[in-house]
GROMACS .gro file of C-alpha atoms in nm:
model
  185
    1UNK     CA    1  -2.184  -0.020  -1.682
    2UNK     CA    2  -2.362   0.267  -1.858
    3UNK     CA    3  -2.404   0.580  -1.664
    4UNK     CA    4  -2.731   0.516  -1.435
    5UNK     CA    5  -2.995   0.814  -1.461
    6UNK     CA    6  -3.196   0.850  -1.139
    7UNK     CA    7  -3.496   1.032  -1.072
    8UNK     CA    8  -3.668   1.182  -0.786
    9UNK     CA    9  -4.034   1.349  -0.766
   10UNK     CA   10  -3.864   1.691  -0.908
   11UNK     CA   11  -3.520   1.597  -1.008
   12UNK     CA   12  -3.346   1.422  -1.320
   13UNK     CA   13  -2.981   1.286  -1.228
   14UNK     CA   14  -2.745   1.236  -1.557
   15UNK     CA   15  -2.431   1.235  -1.701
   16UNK     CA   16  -2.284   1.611  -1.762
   17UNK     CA   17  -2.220   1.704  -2.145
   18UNK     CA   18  -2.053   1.956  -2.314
   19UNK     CA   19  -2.338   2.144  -2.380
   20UNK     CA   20  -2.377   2.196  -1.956
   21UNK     CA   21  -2.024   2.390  -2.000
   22UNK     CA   22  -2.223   2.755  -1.959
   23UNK     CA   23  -2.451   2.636  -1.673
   24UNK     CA   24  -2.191   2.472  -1.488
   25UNK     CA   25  -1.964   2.793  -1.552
   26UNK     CA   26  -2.279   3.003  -1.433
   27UNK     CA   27  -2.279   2.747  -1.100
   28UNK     CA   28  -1.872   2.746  -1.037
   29UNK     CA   29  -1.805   3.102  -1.148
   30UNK     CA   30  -2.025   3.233  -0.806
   31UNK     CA   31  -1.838   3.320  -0.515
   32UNK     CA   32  -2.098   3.170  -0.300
   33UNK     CA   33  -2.120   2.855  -0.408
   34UNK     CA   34  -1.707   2.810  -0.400
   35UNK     CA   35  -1.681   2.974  -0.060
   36UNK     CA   36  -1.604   2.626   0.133
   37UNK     CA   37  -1.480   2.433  -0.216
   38UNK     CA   38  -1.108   2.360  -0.293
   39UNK     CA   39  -1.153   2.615  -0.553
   40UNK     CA   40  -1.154   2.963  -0.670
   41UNK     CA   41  -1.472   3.124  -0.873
   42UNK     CA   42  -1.407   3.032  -1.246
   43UNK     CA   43  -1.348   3.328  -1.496
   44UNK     CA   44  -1.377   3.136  -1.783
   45UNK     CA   45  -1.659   2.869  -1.951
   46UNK     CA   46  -1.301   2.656  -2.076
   47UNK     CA   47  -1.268   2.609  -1.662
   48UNK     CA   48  -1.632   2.435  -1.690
   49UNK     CA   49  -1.552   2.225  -1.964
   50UNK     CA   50  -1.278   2.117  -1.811
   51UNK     CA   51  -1.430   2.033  -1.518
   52UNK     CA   52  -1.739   1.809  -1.720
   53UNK     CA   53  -1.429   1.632  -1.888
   54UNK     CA   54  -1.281   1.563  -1.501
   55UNK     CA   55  -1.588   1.436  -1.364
   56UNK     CA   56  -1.694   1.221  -1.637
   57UNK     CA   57  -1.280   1.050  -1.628
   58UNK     CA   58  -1.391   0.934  -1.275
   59UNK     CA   59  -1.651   0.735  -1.384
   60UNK     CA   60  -1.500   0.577  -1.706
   61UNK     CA   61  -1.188   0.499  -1.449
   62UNK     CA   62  -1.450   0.376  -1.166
   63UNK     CA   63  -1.293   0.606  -0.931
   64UNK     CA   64  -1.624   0.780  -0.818
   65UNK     CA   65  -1.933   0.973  -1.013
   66UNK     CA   66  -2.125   1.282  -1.100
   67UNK     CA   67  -2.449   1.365  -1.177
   68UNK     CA   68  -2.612   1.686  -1.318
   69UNK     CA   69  -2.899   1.798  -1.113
   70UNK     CA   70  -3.174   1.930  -1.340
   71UNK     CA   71  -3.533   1.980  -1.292
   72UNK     CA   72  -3.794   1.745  -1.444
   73UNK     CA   73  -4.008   1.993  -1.587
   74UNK     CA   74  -3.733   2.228  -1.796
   75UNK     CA   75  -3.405   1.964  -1.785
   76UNK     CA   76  -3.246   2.288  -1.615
   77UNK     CA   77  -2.917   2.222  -1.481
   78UNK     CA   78  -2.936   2.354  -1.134
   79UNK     CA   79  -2.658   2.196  -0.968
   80UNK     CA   80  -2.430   1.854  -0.953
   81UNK     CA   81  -2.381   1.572  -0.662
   82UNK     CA   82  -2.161   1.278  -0.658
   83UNK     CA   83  -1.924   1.051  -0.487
   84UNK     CA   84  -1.576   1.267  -0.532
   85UNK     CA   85  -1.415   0.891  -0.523
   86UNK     CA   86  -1.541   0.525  -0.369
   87UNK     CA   87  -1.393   0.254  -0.342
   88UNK     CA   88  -1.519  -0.052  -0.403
   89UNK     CA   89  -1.289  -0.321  -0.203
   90UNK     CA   90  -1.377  -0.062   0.120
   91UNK     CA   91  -1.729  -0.023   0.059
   92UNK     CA   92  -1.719   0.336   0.093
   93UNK     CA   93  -1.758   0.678  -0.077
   94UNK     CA   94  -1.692   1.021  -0.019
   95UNK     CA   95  -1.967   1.270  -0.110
   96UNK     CA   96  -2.005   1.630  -0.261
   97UNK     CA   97  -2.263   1.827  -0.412
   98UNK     CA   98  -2.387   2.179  -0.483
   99UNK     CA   99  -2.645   2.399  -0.617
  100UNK     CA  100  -2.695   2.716  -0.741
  101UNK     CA  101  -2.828   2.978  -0.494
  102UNK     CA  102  -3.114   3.084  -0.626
  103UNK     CA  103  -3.278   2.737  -0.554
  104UNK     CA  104  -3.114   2.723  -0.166
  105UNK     CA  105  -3.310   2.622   0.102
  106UNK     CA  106  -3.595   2.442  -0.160
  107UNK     CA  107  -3.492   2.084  -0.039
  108UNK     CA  108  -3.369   1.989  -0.400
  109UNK     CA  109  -3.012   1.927  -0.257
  110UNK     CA  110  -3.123   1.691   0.032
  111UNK     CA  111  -3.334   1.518  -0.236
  112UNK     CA  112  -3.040   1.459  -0.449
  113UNK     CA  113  -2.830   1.353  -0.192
  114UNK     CA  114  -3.096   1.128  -0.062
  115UNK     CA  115  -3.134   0.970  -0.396
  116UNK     CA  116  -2.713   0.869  -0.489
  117UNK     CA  117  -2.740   0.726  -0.148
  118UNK     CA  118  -2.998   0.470  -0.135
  119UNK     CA  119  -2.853   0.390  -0.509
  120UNK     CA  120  -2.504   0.354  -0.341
  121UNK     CA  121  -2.634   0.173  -0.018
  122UNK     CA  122  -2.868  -0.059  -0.258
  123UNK     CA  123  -2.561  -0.162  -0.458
  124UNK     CA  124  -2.730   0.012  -0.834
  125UNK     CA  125  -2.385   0.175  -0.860
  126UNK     CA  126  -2.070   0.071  -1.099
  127UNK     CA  127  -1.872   0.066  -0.766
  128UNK     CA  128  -2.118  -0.209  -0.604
  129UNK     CA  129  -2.294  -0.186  -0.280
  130UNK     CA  130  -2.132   0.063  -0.029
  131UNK     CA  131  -2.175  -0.006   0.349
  132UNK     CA  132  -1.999   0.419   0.451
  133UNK     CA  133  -2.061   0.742   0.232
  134UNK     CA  134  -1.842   0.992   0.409
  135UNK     CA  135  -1.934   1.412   0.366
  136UNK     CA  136  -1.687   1.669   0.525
  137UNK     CA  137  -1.747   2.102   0.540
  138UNK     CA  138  -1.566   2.316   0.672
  139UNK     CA  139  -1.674   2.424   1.014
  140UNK     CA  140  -1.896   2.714   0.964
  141UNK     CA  141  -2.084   2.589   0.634
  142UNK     CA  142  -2.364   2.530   0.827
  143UNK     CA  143  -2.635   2.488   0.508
  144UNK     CA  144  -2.408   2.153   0.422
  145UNK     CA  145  -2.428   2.023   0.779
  146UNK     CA  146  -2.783   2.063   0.804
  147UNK     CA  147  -2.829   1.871   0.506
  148UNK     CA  148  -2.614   1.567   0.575
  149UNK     CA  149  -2.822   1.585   0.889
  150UNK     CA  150  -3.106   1.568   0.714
  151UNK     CA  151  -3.037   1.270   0.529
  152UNK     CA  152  -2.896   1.051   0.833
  153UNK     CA  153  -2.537   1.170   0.836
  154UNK     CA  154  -2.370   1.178   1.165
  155UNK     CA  155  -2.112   1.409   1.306
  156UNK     CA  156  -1.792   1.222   1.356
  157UNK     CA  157  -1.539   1.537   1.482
  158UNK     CA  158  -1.247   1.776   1.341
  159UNK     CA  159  -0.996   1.637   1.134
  160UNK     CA  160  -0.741   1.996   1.218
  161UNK     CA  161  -0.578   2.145   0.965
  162UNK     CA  162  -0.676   1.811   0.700
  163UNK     CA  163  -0.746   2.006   0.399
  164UNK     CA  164  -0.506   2.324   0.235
  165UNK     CA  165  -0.694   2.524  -0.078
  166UNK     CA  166  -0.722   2.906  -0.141
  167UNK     CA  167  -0.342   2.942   0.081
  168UNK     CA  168  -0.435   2.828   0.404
  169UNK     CA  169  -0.550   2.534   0.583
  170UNK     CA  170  -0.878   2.452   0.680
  171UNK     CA  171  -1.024   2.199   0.925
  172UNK     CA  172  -1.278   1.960   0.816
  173UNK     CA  173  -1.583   1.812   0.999
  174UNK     CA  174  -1.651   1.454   0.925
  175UNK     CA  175  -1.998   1.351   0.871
  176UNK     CA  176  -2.066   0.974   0.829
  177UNK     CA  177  -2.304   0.760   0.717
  178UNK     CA  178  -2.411   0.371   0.774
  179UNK     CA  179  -2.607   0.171   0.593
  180UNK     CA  180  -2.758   0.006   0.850
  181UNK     CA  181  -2.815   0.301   0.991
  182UNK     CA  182  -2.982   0.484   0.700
  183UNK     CA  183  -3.346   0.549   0.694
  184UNK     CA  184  -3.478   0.677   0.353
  185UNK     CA  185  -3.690   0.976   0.453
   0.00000   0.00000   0.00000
């Protein structure tokens, strides 16, 4: 299957390239953006490229996908959502997205989010249709939980101590989403 491009009223969805290597080093080298992610801030564009070349591996190995997000008007990279891995036999996905700050609070993140899901739930993805697209934060990002909110997510609990990034360990909050329980908005 060929990489699917999906739009939204202000938003192109593709397949990251090379050429993205400075934006994407722009979006992962800002402390505010990496403040919840596995991560640390990126000092150098070779960390971006990197990255592309990781993200576009889980695709080619059907593992899960990534999508620029650009704006329709200037093809702008602005920030990138996926499913971090899915899995097909399960029916399920785990999600993960972000954006650069100056466009926070603007809605174009719950728009992208809004968009992989109803491909994922409508079975337009390589891994087929999924019936559970999980999101987790770390307690205190509240920005990400009001945005899986948004889009239909529920709070499931605490899963203590479940992740370990940046020397310590950090609780997760499990957000999940239903099919049958997801109403496009």
């Amino acid at each position: 299957m060929s990489f699917p491009v999906l739009e939204t009223n202000r938003l192109k969805l593709d397949k990251l390239s090379i050429e993205d290597s400075s934006s994407l080093f722009e979006l992962f080298s800002n402390n505010s953006v990496v403040k919840y992610y596995d991560l640390e801030a990126f000092t150098e564009v070779s960390q971006a490229s990197n990255l592309i070349e990781f993200f576009n591996s889980r695709f080619e190995e059907n593992s899960g996908i990534r999508w620029a997000i650009r704006l329709k008007e200037t093809n702008q990279l602005i920030g990138t959502c996926g499913f971090n891995t899915w899995s097909p036999k399960m029916k399920n996905a785990a999600l993960g997205y972000d954006l650069l700050p100056k466009y926070w609070g603007m809605g174009f993140t719950t728009e992208a989010v809004h968009r992989i899901v109803k491909a994922a739930f409508l079975g337009e993805l390589s891994c087929g249709e999924l019936n559970r697209i999980q999101g987790d934060t770390v307690p205190g990002n509240l920005a990400s939980e009001s945005l899986l909110l948004k889009v239909g997510f529920k709070e499931e609990g605490i899963r203590r101590q479940s992740g370990y990034w940046k020397n310590q360990f950090h609780d997760l909050k499990c957000f999940g989403l239903i099919k049958s329980e997801y109403i496009e908005i």
